[in-house]
Coordinates of C-alpha atoms in Angstrom, one line a residue:
Chain V
M1 CA 81.5 93.8 151.4
S2 CA 78.9 95.1 153.8
I3 CA 75.3 95.6 153.0
H4 CA 72.7 97.6 154.9
I5 CA 69.5 95.7 155.2
Y6 CA 66.4 97.9 154.9
D7 CA 63.2 96.4 156.1
P8 CA 59.9 97.9 154.8
T9 CA 57.7 95.0 156.1
L10 CA 55.6 97.4 158.1
R11 CA 55.2 99.8 155.1
D12 CA 55.1 97.9 151.8
G13 CA 53.6 95.0 153.6
N14 CA 50.7 97.2 154.5
H15 CA 49.6 96.9 150.9
A16 CA 49.0 93.2 151.3
I17 CA 46.3 93.8 154.0
G18 CA 44.7 97.0 152.6
H19 CA 46.8 99.2 155.0
Q20 CA 45.2 97.6 158.1
L21 CA 48.3 97.0 160.1
S22 CA 47.4 97.7 163.8
T23 CA 49.6 99.3 166.4
R24 CA 49.6 95.9 168.1
D25 CA 51.1 94.3 165.0
I26 CA 53.7 97.0 164.9
E27 CA 54.6 96.7 168.5
T28 CA 54.9 92.9 168.3
Y29 CA 56.9 93.0 165.1
C30 CA 59.3 95.8 166.2
R31 CA 60.0 94.0 169.6
A32 CA 60.7 90.8 167.8
V33 CA 63.1 92.1 165.1
D34 CA 64.8 95.1 166.9
G35 CA 67.8 93.1 168.1
C36 CA 68.3 91.1 164.9
G37 CA 70.7 93.5 163.2
L38 CA 68.5 95.0 160.6
W39 CA 69.9 98.4 159.6
C40 CA 66.6 100.2 159.3
V41 CA 62.9 99.4 159.8
E42 CA 60.4 101.4 157.7
V43 CA 56.8 102.0 158.9
G44 CA 53.7 103.5 157.4
H45 CA 50.8 103.3 154.9
G46 CA 51.8 101.2 151.9
N47 CA 52.3 104.3 149.7
G48 CA 54.1 106.2 152.5
L49 CA 53.3 109.3 154.6
G50 CA 50.2 111.2 153.8
A51 CA 48.9 108.4 151.5
S52 CA 45.9 107.2 153.5
S53 CA 43.0 108.0 151.1
L54 CA 40.1 106.5 149.3
Q55 CA 42.3 106.4 146.2
L56 CA 45.0 104.2 147.7
G57 CA 43.2 102.8 150.7
L58 CA 42.4 104.3 154.1
A59 CA 44.9 103.2 156.8
R60 CA 43.7 101.8 160.0
H61 CA 45.8 104.3 162.0
S62 CA 47.1 107.8 161.3
D63 CA 50.8 108.2 160.3
R64 CA 51.4 109.7 163.7
E65 CA 49.9 106.6 165.6
L66 CA 51.9 104.2 163.4
L67 CA 55.2 106.0 163.9
E68 CA 54.8 106.8 167.6
C69 CA 54.2 103.1 168.2
A70 CA 57.2 102.1 166.2
R71 CA 59.4 104.7 167.7
Q72 CA 58.6 103.3 171.1
H73 CA 59.7 99.8 170.2
V74 CA 62.6 100.3 167.8
S75 CA 65.9 101.3 169.4
R76 CA 68.7 99.3 167.8
S77 CA 67.6 99.5 164.2
L78 CA 66.9 103.0 162.7
L79 CA 63.3 104.0 162.0
G80 CA 62.5 105.0 158.4
V81 CA 59.7 106.5 156.4
H82 CA 58.8 106.5 152.7
L83 CA 57.0 109.4 151.2
I84 CA 55.9 110.4 147.7
P85 CA 55.4 114.1 146.9
G86 CA 52.0 114.5 145.5
F87 CA 50.5 112.1 148.1
A88 CA 52.5 113.6 151.0
K89 CA 52.8 117.2 151.9
I90 CA 55.9 118.9 153.3
S91 CA 54.1 119.1 156.6
D92 CA 54.0 115.3 156.8
I93 CA 57.8 115.4 157.0
R94 CA 57.6 117.7 159.9
T95 CA 55.3 115.2 161.7
A96 CA 57.6 112.3 161.1
V97 CA 60.6 114.2 162.3
E98 CA 58.8 115.4 165.5
I99 CA 58.1 111.7 166.3
G100 CA 61.8 111.0 165.8
V101 CA 62.4 109.1 162.5
D102 CA 66.0 108.6 161.5
V103 CA 65.8 108.0 157.8
I104 CA 63.5 109.8 155.3
R105 CA 63.1 108.3 151.8
L106 CA 61.7 110.7 149.2
A107 CA 60.3 108.9 146.2
S108 CA 59.1 109.8 142.8
H109 CA 58.2 108.0 139.6
C110 CA 61.5 107.1 137.9
T111 CA 61.4 110.0 135.4
E112 CA 60.0 112.7 137.7
A113 CA 62.8 113.2 140.2
D114 CA 62.4 117.0 140.2
L115 CA 59.1 116.6 142.0
T116 CA 61.2 115.8 145.1
E117 CA 63.3 118.9 145.0
S118 CA 61.3 121.2 147.4
Y119 CA 60.8 118.2 149.8
F120 CA 64.5 117.7 149.9
D121 CA 65.0 121.4 150.5
Y122 CA 62.9 121.0 153.6
A123 CA 64.1 117.6 154.8
R124 CA 67.8 118.2 154.3
G125 CA 68.2 120.7 157.1
L126 CA 66.6 118.5 159.8
G127 CA 69.7 116.4 160.7
K128 CA 68.3 113.1 159.4
Q129 CA 69.5 110.8 156.7
V130 CA 67.5 111.8 153.5
H131 CA 67.6 109.3 150.7
G132 CA 66.2 109.5 147.2
V133 CA 64.0 106.7 145.7
L134 CA 63.0 106.1 142.1
M135 CA 60.0 103.9 141.6
M136 CA 58.8 101.8 138.6
T137 CA 62.4 101.8 137.4
H138 CA 61.8 99.1 134.8
M139 CA 60.1 101.8 132.7
A140 CA 63.4 103.8 132.1
S141 CA 66.8 103.1 130.7
A142 CA 69.9 102.9 132.9
E143 CA 71.1 106.2 131.5
T144 CA 67.8 108.0 132.3
L145 CA 67.8 106.5 135.8
L146 CA 71.4 107.8 136.3
E147 CA 70.3 111.2 135.2
Q148 CA 67.3 111.3 137.5
A149 CA 69.2 109.8 140.5
A150 CA 71.9 112.5 139.9
K151 CA 69.2 115.1 140.2
Q152 CA 68.2 113.7 143.6
V153 CA 71.9 113.7 144.7
G154 CA 72.0 117.3 143.6
Y155 CA 69.0 118.1 145.9
G156 CA 70.9 116.5 148.8
A157 CA 70.2 112.7 148.7
S158 CA 72.8 110.8 150.7
A159 CA 71.8 107.5 149.0
I160 CA 69.6 106.4 146.1
T161 CA 67.4 103.3 145.9
L162 CA 65.9 102.0 142.7
M163 CA 62.6 100.2 143.1
D164 CA 61.4 97.5 140.8
S165 CA 57.8 98.4 141.8
A166 CA 56.2 96.1 139.2
G167 CA 58.4 93.0 139.8
H168 CA 59.5 93.2 136.1
Y169 CA 63.3 93.0 136.5
D170 CA 65.5 90.1 135.8
P171 CA 69.1 89.8 137.1
R172 CA 70.4 91.3 133.8
S173 CA 68.5 94.5 134.3
A174 CA 69.5 94.7 138.0
T175 CA 73.2 94.3 137.0
E176 CA 73.0 96.9 134.3
K177 CA 71.0 99.6 136.1
I178 CA 72.5 99.3 139.5
G179 CA 76.0 98.9 138.0
L180 CA 75.7 102.2 136.1
L181 CA 74.5 104.1 139.1
V182 CA 77.2 102.6 141.4
K183 CA 79.9 103.6 138.8
H184 CA 78.8 107.2 138.4
L185 CA 76.7 108.4 141.3
G186 CA 79.2 108.8 144.2
V187 CA 76.6 107.9 146.9
P188 CA 75.5 104.5 148.2
V189 CA 73.0 102.8 145.9
G190 CA 70.1 100.6 147.0
F191 CA 67.7 98.1 145.4
H192 CA 64.1 97.2 146.3
A193 CA 62.6 94.2 144.4
H194 CA 59.2 92.6 144.0
N195 CA 58.7 89.0 143.4
N196 CA 56.1 88.8 140.6
L197 CA 58.5 86.7 138.5
G198 CA 60.0 84.8 141.4
L199 CA 63.3 86.6 140.9
A200 CA 63.4 89.0 143.9
V201 CA 66.2 87.3 145.7
A202 CA 68.2 86.7 142.5
N203 CA 67.7 90.3 141.4
S204 CA 68.8 91.5 144.9
L205 CA 71.9 89.4 144.7
A206 CA 72.7 90.7 141.2
A207 CA 72.2 94.2 142.6
A208 CA 74.7 93.5 145.4
Q209 CA 77.2 92.0 143.0
A210 CA 76.8 95.2 140.9
G211 CA 77.7 97.2 143.9
A212 CA 74.4 98.0 145.7
T213 CA 75.1 98.5 149.4
I214 CA 71.5 98.9 150.6
L215 CA 69.0 96.1 150.0
D216 CA 65.3 96.1 150.8
G217 CA 63.5 93.0 152.0
T218 CA 60.4 92.2 153.9
L219 CA 59.7 89.4 156.4
R220 CA 58.3 86.4 154.5
G221 CA 58.1 88.7 151.5
F222 CA 55.1 90.4 153.0
G223 CA 54.2 93.2 150.5
A224 CA 52.3 94.6 147.6
G225 CA 51.1 92.2 144.9
A226 CA 53.3 89.1 144.8
G227 CA 55.3 90.6 147.7
N228 CA 58.8 91.8 148.1
T229 CA 62.2 90.1 148.4
Q230 CA 61.9 87.6 151.3
L231 CA 64.1 89.2 153.9
E232 CA 65.3 86.1 155.7
V233 CA 66.0 84.2 152.5
M234 CA 67.9 87.2 151.1
C235 CA 70.0 87.5 154.2
A236 CA 70.9 83.8 154.1
V237 CA 71.9 84.0 150.4
L238 CA 74.0 87.1 151.0
E239 CA 75.8 85.3 153.8
R240 CA 76.6 82.4 151.5
Y241 CA 78.1 85.0 149.1
D242 CA 80.2 86.4 152.0
Y243 CA 78.5 89.7 152.3
E244 CA 78.4 91.2 155.8
T245 CA 74.9 92.2 156.6
G246 CA 75.0 92.5 160.4
V247 CA 71.8 90.4 160.6
D248 CA 71.8 87.4 162.9
L249 CA 70.0 84.9 160.7
F250 CA 69.1 82.4 163.4
Q251 CA 67.8 85.2 165.6
L252 CA 65.7 86.5 162.7
C253 CA 64.3 83.0 162.1
A254 CA 63.4 82.7 165.8
A255 CA 61.7 86.1 165.6
I256 CA 59.7 84.9 162.6
D257 CA 58.6 81.8 164.4
S258 CA 57.5 83.9 167.3
L259 CA 55.2 86.0 165.1
S260 CA 52.6 83.4 164.1
D261 CA 49.6 85.6 165.0
I262 CA 50.5 88.8 163.2
P263 CA 50.3 89.5 159.5
P264 CA 53.7 89.0 158.0
V265 CA 53.5 85.5 159.2
S266 CA 49.7 84.9 159.6
K267 CA 49.0 86.2 156.0
P268 CA 51.6 84.7 153.8
T269 CA 52.1 86.3 150.4
L270 CA 52.4 84.2 147.3
I271 CA 52.6 84.7 143.5
G272 CA 49.1 84.5 142.2
T273 CA 48.4 84.4 138.5
S274 CA 47.2 88.0 138.6
N275 CA 50.5 89.0 140.2
L276 CA 52.4 87.0 137.6
I277 CA 50.6 88.7 134.8
S278 CA 51.1 92.2 136.3
G279 CA 54.8 91.4 136.5
V280 CA 54.9 90.3 132.9
Y281 CA 53.2 93.5 131.8
G282 CA 55.2 95.7 134.2
V283 CA 52.3 97.3 136.0
C284 CA 52.7 98.6 139.6
A285 CA 52.4 95.6 142.0
G286 CA 50.5 97.8 144.5
F287 CA 47.5 97.9 142.1
E288 CA 46.6 94.2 142.8
K289 CA 43.7 94.6 145.2
H290 CA 42.2 97.5 143.2
V291 CA 42.4 95.5 140.0
A292 CA 40.7 92.5 141.7
R293 CA 37.9 94.8 143.0
A294 CA 37.4 96.5 139.6
A295 CA 37.4 93.2 137.8
Q296 CA 34.6 92.0 140.0
T297 CA 32.6 95.2 140.0
F298 CA 32.7 95.6 136.2
G299 CA 32.8 91.9 135.3
V300 CA 36.1 92.1 133.3
A301 CA 39.0 89.7 133.5
P302 CA 42.0 91.0 135.6
R303 CA 44.3 90.1 132.7
L304 CA 42.6 92.5 130.4
I305 CA 42.8 95.3 133.0
W306 CA 46.5 94.7 133.5
K307 CA 47.1 94.7 129.8
E308 CA 45.2 98.0 129.3
L309 CA 47.0 99.6 132.3
A310 CA 50.3 98.6 130.7
R311 CA 49.2 100.1 127.4
V312 CA 48.4 103.4 128.9
N313 CA 51.6 103.5 131.0
A314 CA 49.8 103.8 134.3
V315 CA 52.2 105.0 137.1
A316 CA 52.1 104.2 140.8
G317 CA 49.3 106.1 142.5
Q318 CA 46.9 106.1 139.6
E319 CA 44.4 103.8 141.2
D320 CA 41.5 105.9 139.9
L321 CA 42.6 104.9 136.3
I322 CA 41.8 101.3 137.2
I323 CA 38.1 102.2 137.5
D324 CA 38.2 104.2 134.3
V325 CA 39.9 101.3 132.4
A326 CA 37.6 98.6 133.8
N327 CA 34.6 100.8 133.0
R328 CA 35.8 101.3 129.4
L329 CA 36.6 97.6 129.0
R330 CA 33.0 96.7 130.1
K331 CA 31.6 99.0 127.5
G332 CA 33.9 97.5 124.9
A333 CA 35.5 100.9 124.3
V334 CA 39.0 99.7 124.3
A335 CA 40.7 98.9 121.0
Chain A
M1 CA 35.7 146.3 126.1
L2 CA 38.2 145.6 128.8
N3 CA 41.8 146.5 128.3
V4 CA 43.9 143.8 129.9
A5 CA 47.6 143.3 130.6
I6 CA 49.3 139.9 130.9
L7 CA 52.2 139.7 133.2
G8 CA 54.4 136.6 132.8
S9 CA 55.5 135.1 129.5
G10 CA 55.5 131.4 130.3
N11 CA 53.0 128.8 129.2
I12 CA 50.2 130.3 131.2
G13 CA 50.7 133.8 130.0
C14 CA 50.9 132.7 126.4
D15 CA 47.8 130.5 126.7
I16 CA 45.8 133.4 128.3
L17 CA 46.8 135.6 125.4
C18 CA 45.4 133.1 122.9
K19 CA 42.1 133.1 124.8
V20 CA 42.0 136.9 125.3
Q21 CA 42.4 137.3 121.6
R22 CA 39.5 135.1 120.9
S23 CA 37.3 137.1 123.3
A24 CA 35.0 139.8 122.1
Q25 CA 35.1 141.6 125.4
L26 CA 38.8 141.7 126.1
D27 CA 41.7 143.4 124.4
C28 CA 45.3 142.8 125.3
V29 CA 47.2 146.1 125.5
L30 CA 50.4 144.8 127.1
F31 CA 52.2 141.4 127.3
A32 CA 55.1 141.8 129.7
G33 CA 57.8 139.4 130.8
R34 CA 61.2 139.8 132.3
N35 CA 63.4 138.0 129.9
E36 CA 64.1 139.5 126.5
Q37 CA 65.0 136.1 125.1
S38 CA 61.8 134.5 126.3
S39 CA 60.0 132.6 123.5
G40 CA 56.7 133.8 125.1
L41 CA 57.5 137.4 124.2
A42 CA 58.3 136.4 120.6
F43 CA 55.0 134.4 120.5
A44 CA 53.1 137.5 121.7
A45 CA 54.9 139.9 119.4
A46 CA 54.1 137.6 116.4
R47 CA 50.4 137.9 117.4
Q48 CA 50.6 141.7 117.0
V49 CA 50.4 142.5 120.8
P50 CA 52.5 145.2 122.5
V51 CA 55.2 143.4 124.3
S52 CA 57.8 144.4 126.9
A53 CA 60.6 142.7 128.7
G54 CA 60.3 145.3 131.4
G55 CA 58.0 143.3 133.7
L56 CA 56.2 145.1 136.5
E57 CA 57.9 148.5 135.6
A58 CA 56.6 148.3 132.1
L59 CA 53.1 147.7 133.4
M60 CA 53.2 150.6 135.9
Q61 CA 54.2 152.9 133.0
R62 CA 51.1 151.9 131.0
L63 CA 48.7 151.5 133.9
D64 CA 46.4 154.2 132.7
D65 CA 45.5 152.1 129.7
V66 CA 45.0 149.0 131.7
D67 CA 41.7 147.9 133.3
L68 CA 42.7 144.5 134.5
V69 CA 45.9 142.5 135.0
F70 CA 46.3 138.8 134.5
D71 CA 49.2 137.7 136.7
A72 CA 50.9 134.6 135.4
T73 CA 54.2 135.1 137.2
S74 CA 55.4 133.5 140.5
A75 CA 54.2 133.7 144.1
D76 CA 56.9 136.2 145.0
A77 CA 56.4 138.4 142.0
H78 CA 52.7 138.4 142.7
L79 CA 53.2 139.9 146.2
E80 CA 55.1 142.7 144.6
L81 CA 52.5 143.3 141.9
A82 CA 49.6 143.3 144.4
E83 CA 51.4 145.9 146.5
A84 CA 52.2 148.1 143.5
L85 CA 48.6 148.0 142.2
R86 CA 46.9 148.6 145.5
P87 CA 46.9 152.4 145.4
H88 CA 45.6 152.4 141.8
G89 CA 42.7 150.0 142.3
T90 CA 43.4 148.0 139.2
P91 CA 42.0 144.5 139.7
I92 CA 44.2 141.5 139.3
I93 CA 43.3 137.9 138.3
N94 CA 46.1 135.8 139.6
L95 CA 47.2 132.4 138.5
T96 CA 50.2 132.2 140.8
P97 CA 50.5 130.0 143.8
A98 CA 50.5 133.0 146.1
H99 CA 48.0 132.6 148.9
L100 CA 46.4 136.0 148.1
G101 CA 43.1 137.1 146.7
E102 CA 39.5 135.8 146.6
L103 CA 39.4 132.1 145.7
C104 CA 37.5 131.9 142.5
V105 CA 35.7 129.2 140.4
P106 CA 33.7 131.2 137.8
L107 CA 30.7 128.9 137.9
L108 CA 30.5 129.0 141.7
N109 CA 31.2 132.6 142.6
G110 CA 32.3 134.4 139.4
D111 CA 29.4 136.8 139.7
D112 CA 30.1 137.8 143.3
L113 CA 33.6 139.0 142.8
H114 CA 33.2 142.3 140.9
R115 CA 34.4 144.3 143.8
A116 CA 37.5 142.1 144.5
A117 CA 40.9 143.7 144.0
N118 CA 42.6 140.4 143.7
I119 CA 41.0 137.2 142.3
N120 CA 42.8 133.9 142.8
M121 CA 42.2 131.1 140.3
I122 CA 43.3 128.4 142.8
T123 CA 44.8 125.5 140.8
C124 CA 43.9 123.4 137.8
G125 CA 42.8 120.6 140.1
G126 CA 40.6 123.1 142.0
Q127 CA 38.9 124.3 138.8
A128 CA 38.3 120.8 137.6
S129 CA 37.0 119.4 140.9
L130 CA 35.1 122.1 142.7
P131 CA 32.1 122.3 140.3
I132 CA 31.6 118.5 140.9
V133 CA 32.3 118.8 144.6
M134 CA 29.6 121.5 144.9
A135 CA 27.1 119.6 142.7
V136 CA 27.5 116.6 145.1
C137 CA 27.2 118.8 148.2
A138 CA 24.1 120.4 146.8
V139 CA 22.4 117.0 146.6
V140 CA 24.0 115.0 149.4
P141 CA 23.3 116.6 152.8
S142 CA 25.9 115.1 154.9
V143 CA 29.3 115.0 153.3
R144 CA 32.1 114.1 155.8
Y145 CA 35.1 113.6 153.6
I146 CA 36.1 114.9 150.1
E147 CA 39.0 113.6 148.1
V148 CA 40.3 114.9 144.8
V149 CA 42.9 113.1 142.7
S150 CA 44.2 114.6 139.5
A151 CA 46.5 113.1 136.9
I152 CA 48.2 115.3 134.4
S153 CA 50.8 114.7 131.6
A154 CA 54.4 115.2 132.7
R155 CA 54.9 117.4 129.6
S156 CA 52.3 119.8 130.8
A157 CA 53.9 120.3 134.2
G158 CA 56.6 123.0 133.9
P159 CA 59.4 123.5 136.4
A160 CA 57.4 125.9 138.5
T161 CA 54.5 123.4 138.9
R162 CA 57.0 120.8 139.9
R163 CA 58.7 122.9 142.5
N164 CA 55.4 124.0 143.9
L165 CA 53.8 120.6 144.3
D166 CA 53.3 121.1 148.0
H167 CA 51.7 124.5 147.3
Y168 CA 49.4 122.9 144.7
I169 CA 48.1 120.5 147.3
T170 CA 47.7 122.8 150.2
T171 CA 46.0 125.5 148.0
T172 CA 43.6 123.0 146.4
E173 CA 42.7 121.5 149.8
A174 CA 42.1 125.0 151.3
A175 CA 39.8 125.9 148.4
I176 CA 37.8 122.7 148.7
R177 CA 37.4 123.5 152.5
H178 CA 36.4 127.1 151.7
F179 CA 33.7 126.2 149.2
S180 CA 32.3 123.0 150.7
G181 CA 32.7 123.8 154.4
C182 CA 33.8 120.2 154.8
E183 CA 37.0 120.0 157.0
Q184 CA 38.2 116.5 156.0
V185 CA 39.8 117.0 152.6
K186 CA 42.5 115.3 150.7
T187 CA 44.2 116.2 147.4
I188 CA 46.5 114.1 145.4
L189 CA 48.4 115.0 142.2
N190 CA 49.9 112.4 139.8
I191 CA 52.3 113.5 137.1
N192 CA 52.3 110.9 134.3
P193 CA 55.1 110.7 131.8
A194 CA 53.1 108.3 129.5
K195 CA 53.3 108.7 125.8
P196 CA 51.1 109.5 124.0
E197 CA 50.4 112.1 126.7
V198 CA 47.4 111.6 129.0
S199 CA 44.7 114.3 129.2
M200 CA 44.1 115.8 132.5
Q201 CA 41.7 113.6 134.6
T202 CA 40.3 114.4 137.9
A203 CA 38.5 111.9 140.2
V204 CA 36.3 113.2 143.0
S205 CA 35.5 110.7 145.9
V206 CA 33.2 111.6 148.7
L207 CA 32.2 109.9 151.9
F208 CA 28.7 110.7 153.3
D209 CA 26.4 109.6 156.0
S210 CA 23.2 109.3 154.0
L211 CA 21.5 110.4 150.8
G212 CA 18.5 111.6 152.9
N213 CA 15.5 111.8 150.7
R214 CA 17.6 112.2 147.5
T215 CA 18.4 109.5 144.9
L216 CA 21.3 108.6 142.7
G217 CA 19.1 110.0 139.9
D218 CA 19.1 113.5 141.5
L219 CA 22.9 113.3 141.7
L220 CA 23.2 112.3 138.1
D221 CA 21.0 115.1 137.0
R222 CA 22.9 117.7 139.0
V223 CA 26.4 116.5 137.9
H224 CA 25.4 116.4 134.3
Q225 CA 24.0 119.9 134.5
T226 CA 27.1 121.1 136.2
V227 CA 29.3 119.6 133.5
Q228 CA 27.2 121.4 130.9
E229 CA 27.7 124.7 132.7
V230 CA 31.4 124.3 133.0
R231 CA 31.6 123.4 129.3
E232 CA 30.3 126.8 128.5
Y233 CA 33.7 128.2 129.4
V234 CA 35.9 125.1 129.2
P235 CA 34.6 123.3 126.1
G236 CA 36.8 120.2 126.6
Y237 CA 35.4 119.4 130.1
E238 CA 33.7 116.0 130.1
L239 CA 32.3 113.4 132.4
I240 CA 34.1 110.1 131.9
V241 CA 32.8 108.1 134.9
E242 CA 29.2 108.9 136.0
P243 CA 28.6 109.2 139.7
R244 CA 29.0 105.7 141.2
L245 CA 27.7 104.8 144.6
D246 CA 29.4 102.1 146.7
A247 CA 27.8 102.0 150.2
D248 CA 28.8 105.4 151.7
R249 CA 31.3 106.2 149.0
L250 CA 30.6 108.2 145.8
F251 CA 33.0 108.3 142.9
V252 CA 32.9 110.7 139.9
M253 CA 35.6 111.3 137.2
V254 CA 36.0 114.1 134.7
R255 CA 38.5 114.7 131.9
V256 CA 39.7 118.0 130.5
V257 CA 40.8 118.1 126.9
G258 CA 42.4 121.4 126.1
R259 CA 41.7 123.6 123.2
G260 CA 45.3 123.3 122.0
D261 CA 45.9 127.0 122.1
Y262 CA 49.5 127.3 123.3
L263 CA 50.2 123.7 124.5
P264 CA 48.7 120.6 122.8
P265 CA 45.2 119.4 123.8
Y266 CA 46.4 117.0 126.4
A267 CA 47.4 120.0 128.6
G268 CA 43.8 120.3 129.9
N269 CA 45.3 121.4 133.2
L270 CA 46.6 124.5 131.6
D271 CA 43.5 125.1 129.5
I272 CA 41.0 124.9 132.4
I273 CA 42.7 127.4 134.6
T274 CA 43.4 129.9 131.8
S275 CA 39.8 129.4 130.5
A276 CA 38.5 130.1 134.0
A277 CA 40.6 133.2 134.3
V278 CA 39.5 134.6 131.0
N279 CA 35.9 133.7 131.7
M280 CA 36.2 135.6 135.0
A281 CA 37.6 138.6 133.2
E282 CA 34.6 138.5 130.8
R283 CA 32.2 138.3 133.8
L284 CA 33.9 141.4 135.2
A285 CA 33.6 143.2 131.8
A286 CA 29.9 142.3 131.7
R287 CA 29.5 143.9 135.2
G288 CA 31.1 147.1 133.9
V289 CA 34.3 146.7 135.9
G290 CA 37.3 148.3 134.3
R291 CA 37.3 151.4 132.2
A292 CA 33.8 152.5 133.0
T293 CA 34.2 152.2 136.8
P294 CA 37.6 152.5 138.6
N295 CA 39.4 154.5 136.0
A296 CA 36.5 156.9 135.3
L297 CA 36.0 157.3 139.0
R298 CA 39.6 158.0 139.5
D299 CA 39.5 160.6 136.8
L300 CA 36.6 162.2 138.5
V301 CA 38.4 162.3 141.8
L302 CA 41.5 163.8 140.2
R303 CA 39.6 166.6 138.5

């Protein structure tokens, strides 16, 4: 079985450092990993194209600067972008395509796939691979995910990736949800894990065993909250299970060792107690820094903020709600 | 009394009807859709309003009785309506995502638009944010960036809203630029499937160079006053996070709880734009637009 390895280190990883990846970081990283056999490298603001904002964090560079830099230094892997309608506009797709991206991933909250329809309409005709992504997929049943993924396939998605944005999955959920999509969807299915419960590699393996053929992983697990699936570990485990990934593991390790002075390596990601709790409650991993800031500003324990965010079913992108919740908790206005 | 027609029998048309029927200055003389089976037509008929499935044609036949048209259809249909009404001079208040007409927030420019042939109500996010944005701009002299983030309940976002997400963003951003004069603008919309449903919330963030000789107190006063003024036509509009200053960054958050006319109260996004549209029609009525002016004038010319 062969697996495409999708590497969002320079996109999801951007969450870990407040979207401060520099063009030098991108150049250094892309040069180091371009010959390692990764199928696609994804670049951008942590929440994707068009997401640089006070709400989500201002990026150090514009989308254009980030992508132009990456395009210059990635030639053997494909170059990908992630975008969420509502943050991104259709004109952001145009910008990315002008710069020469190869893969466009159009994402929505797991029950709101129809928000991507008009973006698919635009992106489909551009001669690029256009994939669908469903986020926060622990919040919906396998059947609902299948229904939503089928909508994206109907809009023209040539593959669908399920994201465990909160790091709430265990291998059983990966097996069930990926398995149902693989059985019925008719296009390649991918999986993107987060490591809040320390299960990202195990969940990715379960997804592969259930038939996923695209797996996301980031170098050293660099990413939002507790981080993503640790790319090099995942590749090694897949090799042990006889999957063909195309990645040269030793070369990838050498690349990592050469990167000591840029963020995926210089800023290691680990599972902090706040990340663990957000994983237990199933709240978006990308909220971590915002929760930490609100907890300090309002003098409220992060645990209480996570709990309340879970109770009100906060979805990815609702960072403003964190301030509202912390403010209400401070006033004792939460039941 | 202004005789109004409502075109479009979806959620927006039905909600406008409820509000028109509550108004002492407005009378609905035609509620027209294009689908005989539409539940909206049945809803209007049950409220004793003349209904038709004949769409624009039905309106054109009755135009002599109509002083003002609320357009709650689609962008394409709106272009056709605007074209058809131009020779007759009947004013339109449009709630479609067509880029046509004078951008309108009743509190900000509602009393300047009595000569406009076509009045555009922007978006729900625009109606919720612009009064706050302009209150801030009135106090803070050097705004360099404005960001508006709205969250609405998934159940209040119909298929047209979902397909028009890009339109929603570009229209809201254009309106913020238009009113504030600030070029650096960003709009975000979150559609939240949580149950129980979330009410519409809108957060306004602003970056500025300095407060000049103004204080946070000035800002609080102005924002509170603005919220009171909006509440006169959107009773469920409330301040939920008072202006907070963090270095060069200002954050304010409002919520809109709907009146529960056609959709339940969580659909504040629907309520605020239909309330604004109806308030605008009432302002026109107060200025004597309608029967007394264009139609009477037309009669005079014809004689």
